[in-house]
Amino acid sequence: MNMRTIEITGGATPTISIDGVIDIASIPDLHDALTKSISLHPATVVVVDLDKVVGIDDCALGVLLGAAATARDSGGDVELLCNSVHLRNRLTRTRLDRAITIRTSGDES
């Protein structure tokens, strides 16, 4: 299954919705989508919606960390939206939650 990204810019919070598996083959697309959104929306929180992601590898976690650092350098941030218990557990086991805010759709923005 290929990864697909869709940027949703309606409202005050730019959101990148990702669908599929994020692996080594899809890293360039993920990086490009994050870089574009962060550069178009400096000093803003960019949300990455992982609700349709079925798998994520360690390289992708590195790209997310790098994007968060880039966003913070411009006064913004990256937050992850993840309602999947399985994926949230993976992100917690890798301690990504210590570097990037991970929330569910029920959390307040």
Coordinates of N, CA and C in Angstrom, one line a residue:
M1 N 0.8 -1.2 0.0 CA 0.0 0.0 0.0 C 0.9 1.2 0.0
N2 N 0.6 2.1 -0.9 CA 1.4 3.4 -1.0 C 0.9 4.4 0.0
M3 N 1.8 5.3 0.4 CA 1.4 6.4 1.2 C 0.8 7.5 0.3
R4 N -0.2 8.2 0.8 CA -0.8 9.4 0.1 C -0.9 10.5 1.1
T5 N -0.6 11.7 0.7 CA -0.8 12.9 1.6 C -1.7 13.8 0.9
I6 N -2.6 14.4 1.8 CA -3.5 15.5 1.3 C -3.4 16.6 2.3
E7 N -3.1 17.8 1.9 CA -3.0 19.0 2.8 C -4.4 19.6 2.8
I8 N -4.9 19.8 4.0 CA -6.1 20.5 4.2 C -5.8 21.8 4.9
T9 N -6.1 22.9 4.2 CA -5.7 24.2 4.8 C -6.8 25.0 5.3
G10 N -8.0 24.5 5.3 CA -9.2 25.2 5.8 C -9.1 25.5 7.2
G11 N -9.5 26.7 7.6 CA -9.4 27.0 9.1 C -8.0 27.6 9.4
A12 N -7.8 27.8 10.7 CA -6.5 28.4 11.2 C -5.4 27.3 11.3
T13 N -5.7 26.1 11.3 CA -4.7 25.0 11.5 C -4.5 24.2 10.2
P14 N -3.3 24.4 9.6 CA -3.0 23.5 8.4 C -2.9 22.1 8.9
T15 N -3.5 21.2 8.1 CA -3.4 19.8 8.4 C -3.0 19.0 7.2
I16 N -2.1 18.0 7.5 CA -1.7 17.1 6.4 C -2.2 15.7 6.8
S17 N -3.1 15.2 6.0 CA -3.7 13.9 6.2 C -2.9 12.8 5.5
I18 N -2.5 11.8 6.2 CA -1.7 10.8 5.5 C -2.5 9.5 5.5
D19 N -2.4 8.8 4.4 CA -3.1 7.5 4.2 C -2.2 6.4 3.8
G20 N -2.2 5.3 4.4 CA -1.4 4.2 3.9 C -0.2 3.9 4.9
V21 N 0.9 3.3 4.3 CA 2.0 2.9 5.1 C 3.1 4.0 4.8
I22 N 3.7 4.5 5.9 CA 4.9 5.4 5.8 C 6.1 4.6 6.0
D23 N 6.8 4.3 4.9 CA 8.1 3.6 5.0 C 9.2 4.3 4.2
I24 N 10.3 3.6 4.1 CA 11.5 4.2 3.4 C 11.1 4.7 2.0
A25 N 10.2 4.0 1.3 CA 9.9 4.4 -0.1 C 9.1 5.7 -0.1
S26 N 8.4 6.0 1.0 CA 7.5 7.2 1.0 C 8.1 8.3 1.7
I27 N 9.3 8.2 2.2 CA 9.9 9.3 3.0 C 10.1 10.6 2.2
P28 N 10.5 10.5 0.9 CA 10.6 11.8 0.2 C 9.3 12.5 0.1
D29 N 8.2 11.8 -0.1 CA 6.8 12.4 -0.2 C 6.4 13.0 1.1
L30 N 6.7 12.3 2.2 CA 6.4 12.8 3.5 C 7.2 14.1 3.8
H31 N 8.5 14.0 3.6 CA 9.4 15.1 3.8 C 8.9 16.4 3.0
D32 N 8.6 16.1 1.7 CA 8.2 17.3 0.9 C 6.9 17.9 1.4
A33 N 5.9 17.1 1.8 CA 4.6 17.6 2.3 C 4.8 18.4 3.5
L34 N 5.6 17.9 4.4 CA 5.9 18.6 5.7 C 6.6 19.9 5.5
T35 N 7.7 19.8 4.6 CA 8.5 21.0 4.3 C 7.6 22.1 3.7
K36 N 6.8 21.7 2.7 CA 5.9 22.7 2.1 C 4.9 23.3 3.0
S37 N 4.3 22.5 3.9 CA 3.3 23.1 4.8 C 3.9 24.0 5.8
I38 N 5.1 23.6 6.3 CA 5.8 24.4 7.3 C 6.2 25.7 6.7
S39 N 6.7 25.7 5.5 CA 7.2 26.9 4.9 C 6.0 27.9 4.5
L40 N 4.9 27.3 4.1 CA 3.7 28.1 3.8 C 3.0 28.7 5.0
H41 N 3.2 28.0 6.2 CA 2.6 28.4 7.4 C 3.6 28.6 8.5
P42 N 4.5 29.6 8.4 CA 5.5 29.7 9.5 C 4.8 30.2 10.8
A43 N 5.4 30.0 11.9 CA 4.8 30.4 13.2 C 3.4 29.8 13.5
T44 N 3.2 28.7 12.9 CA 1.8 28.0 13.0 C 2.0 26.6 13.4
V45 N 1.1 26.0 14.1 CA 1.1 24.6 14.4 C 0.6 23.8 13.2
V46 N 1.3 22.9 12.6 CA 0.9 22.1 11.5 C 0.5 20.7 12.1
V47 N -0.7 20.3 11.8 CA -1.2 19.0 12.4 C -1.0 17.9 11.3
V48 N -0.4 16.8 11.7 CA -0.3 15.6 10.8 C -1.3 14.6 11.3
D49 N -2.3 14.3 10.5 CA -3.4 13.4 10.8 C -2.9 12.0 10.4
L50 N -2.7 11.1 11.4 CA -2.3 9.8 11.2 C -3.4 8.7 11.2
D51 N -4.6 9.2 11.2 CA -5.7 8.3 11.5 C -5.9 7.2 10.4
K52 N -5.4 7.4 9.2 CA -5.5 6.4 8.1 C -4.2 5.7 7.8
V53 N -3.2 6.0 8.7 CA -1.9 5.3 8.6 C -2.0 3.9 9.1
V54 N -1.6 2.9 8.4 CA -1.6 1.5 8.8 C -0.3 1.0 9.3
G55 N 0.8 1.7 9.0 CA 2.1 1.4 9.5 C 3.1 2.5 9.3
I56 N 4.1 2.6 10.2 CA 5.1 3.6 10.1 C 6.4 3.1 10.6
D57 N 7.5 3.4 9.8 CA 8.8 2.8 10.2 C 9.6 3.9 10.9
D58 N 10.8 3.5 11.4 CA 11.6 4.4 12.1 C 12.1 5.6 11.3
C59 N 12.3 5.4 10.0 CA 12.8 6.5 9.2 C 11.7 7.6 9.2
A60 N 10.5 7.2 9.1 CA 9.4 8.2 9.1 C 9.3 9.0 10.5
L61 N 9.6 8.3 11.6 CA 9.6 9.0 12.8 C 10.7 10.0 12.9
G62 N 11.9 9.7 12.2 CA 12.9 10.7 12.1 C 12.5 11.9 11.3
V63 N 11.8 11.7 10.2 CA 11.3 12.8 9.4 C 10.3 13.7 10.2
L64 N 9.5 13.1 11.0 CA 8.5 13.8 11.8 C 9.3 14.7 12.9
L65 N 10.3 14.1 13.5 CA 11.1 14.8 14.4 C 11.8 16.0 13.8
G66 N 12.4 15.8 12.6 CA 13.1 16.9 11.9 C 12.1 18.0 11.5
A67 N 10.9 17.6 11.1 CA 9.9 18.6 10.7 C 9.5 19.4 11.9
A68 N 9.4 18.8 13.1 CA 9.0 19.5 14.3 C 10.1 20.5 14.6
A69 N 11.3 20.1 14.5 CA 12.5 21.0 14.8 C 12.4 22.2 13.8
T70 N 12.2 21.9 12.6 CA 12.1 23.0 11.6 C 11.0 24.0 11.9
A71 N 9.8 23.4 12.2 CA 8.7 24.3 12.5 C 9.0 25.1 13.8
R72 N 9.6 24.5 14.8 CA 9.9 25.3 16.0 C 10.9 26.4 15.7
D73 N 11.8 26.2 14.8 CA 12.8 27.2 14.4 C 12.1 28.5 13.8
S74 N 10.9 28.3 13.2 CA 10.2 29.4 12.7 C 9.1 29.9 13.6
G75 N 9.1 29.4 14.8 CA 8.1 29.8 15.8 C 6.8 29.0 15.8
G76 N 6.8 27.9 15.0 CA 5.6 27.0 15.0 C 5.8 25.7 15.7
D77 N 5.1 24.7 15.2 CA 5.3 23.4 15.8 C 4.6 22.4 14.9
V78 N 4.8 21.1 15.2 CA 4.1 20.0 14.5 C 3.4 19.2 15.6
E79 N 2.2 18.9 15.4 CA 1.4 18.0 16.3 C 0.9 16.8 15.5
L80 N 0.8 15.7 16.2 CA 0.2 14.5 15.5 C -1.2 14.2 16.0
L81 N -2.1 13.9 15.1 CA -3.4 13.5 15.5 C -3.5 12.0 15.2
C82 N -3.7 11.2 16.3 CA -3.7 9.7 16.1 C -4.7 9.1 17.1
N83 N -5.7 8.5 16.5 CA -6.8 7.9 17.3 C -6.6 6.3 17.4
S84 N -5.6 5.8 16.6 CA -5.4 4.4 16.6 C -4.6 4.0 17.9
V85 N -5.1 3.1 18.7 CA -4.4 2.7 19.9 C -3.1 2.0 19.5
H86 N -3.1 1.2 18.5 CA -1.9 0.4 18.1 C -0.8 1.4 17.7
L87 N -1.1 2.4 16.9 CA -0.1 3.4 16.4 C 0.3 4.3 17.6
R88 N -0.6 4.7 18.4 CA -0.2 5.5 19.6 C 0.7 4.7 20.5
N89 N 0.5 3.4 20.7 CA 1.4 2.6 21.5 C 2.8 2.6 20.8
R90 N 2.9 2.5 19.5 CA 4.2 2.5 18.8 C 4.9 3.8 19.0
L91 N 4.1 4.9 18.9 CA 4.7 6.2 19.1 C 5.2 6.4 20.5
T92 N 4.5 5.9 21.5 CA 4.9 6.0 22.9 C 6.1 5.1 23.2
R93 N 6.1 3.9 22.6 CA 7.2 3.0 22.9 C 8.5 3.6 22.3
T94 N 8.5 4.3 21.2 CA 9.7 4.9 20.7 C 9.9 6.3 21.3
R95 N 9.1 6.7 22.2 CA 9.2 8.0 23.0 C 9.1 9.2 22.1
L96 N 8.4 9.0 21.0 CA 8.2 10.2 20.1 C 7.3 11.2 20.8
D97 N 6.4 10.7 21.7 CA 5.5 11.5 22.4 C 6.2 12.5 23.4
R98 N 7.5 12.3 23.7 CA 8.2 13.2 24.5 C 8.7 14.4 23.7
A99 N 8.8 14.3 22.4 CA 9.3 15.3 21.5 C 8.2 16.0 20.7
I100 N 7.1 15.3 20.4 CA 6.0 15.8 19.6 C 4.7 15.6 20.3
T101 N 3.9 16.6 20.4 CA 2.5 16.4 21.0 C 1.7 15.4 20.1
I102 N 1.2 14.4 20.8 CA 0.3 13.5 20.1 C -1.1 13.6 20.7
R103 N -2.1 13.9 20.0 CA -3.4 14.0 20.5 C -4.4 13.2 19.8
T104 N -5.6 13.0 20.4 CA -6.7 12.3 19.7 C -7.7 13.4 19.3
S105 N -8.7 13.0 18.5 CA -9.7 14.0 18.0 C -10.5 14.5 19.2
G106 N -10.6 13.8 20.3 CA -11.3 14.2 21.5 C -10.6 15.3 22.3
D107 N -9.3 15.4 22.1 CA -8.5 16.4 22.9 C -8.8 17.8 22.4
E108 N -8.7 18.7 23.3 CA -8.9 20.1 22.9 C -7.6 20.6 22.3
S109 N -7.8 21.5 21.3 CA -6.6 22.0 20.5 C -5.9 23.0 21.4

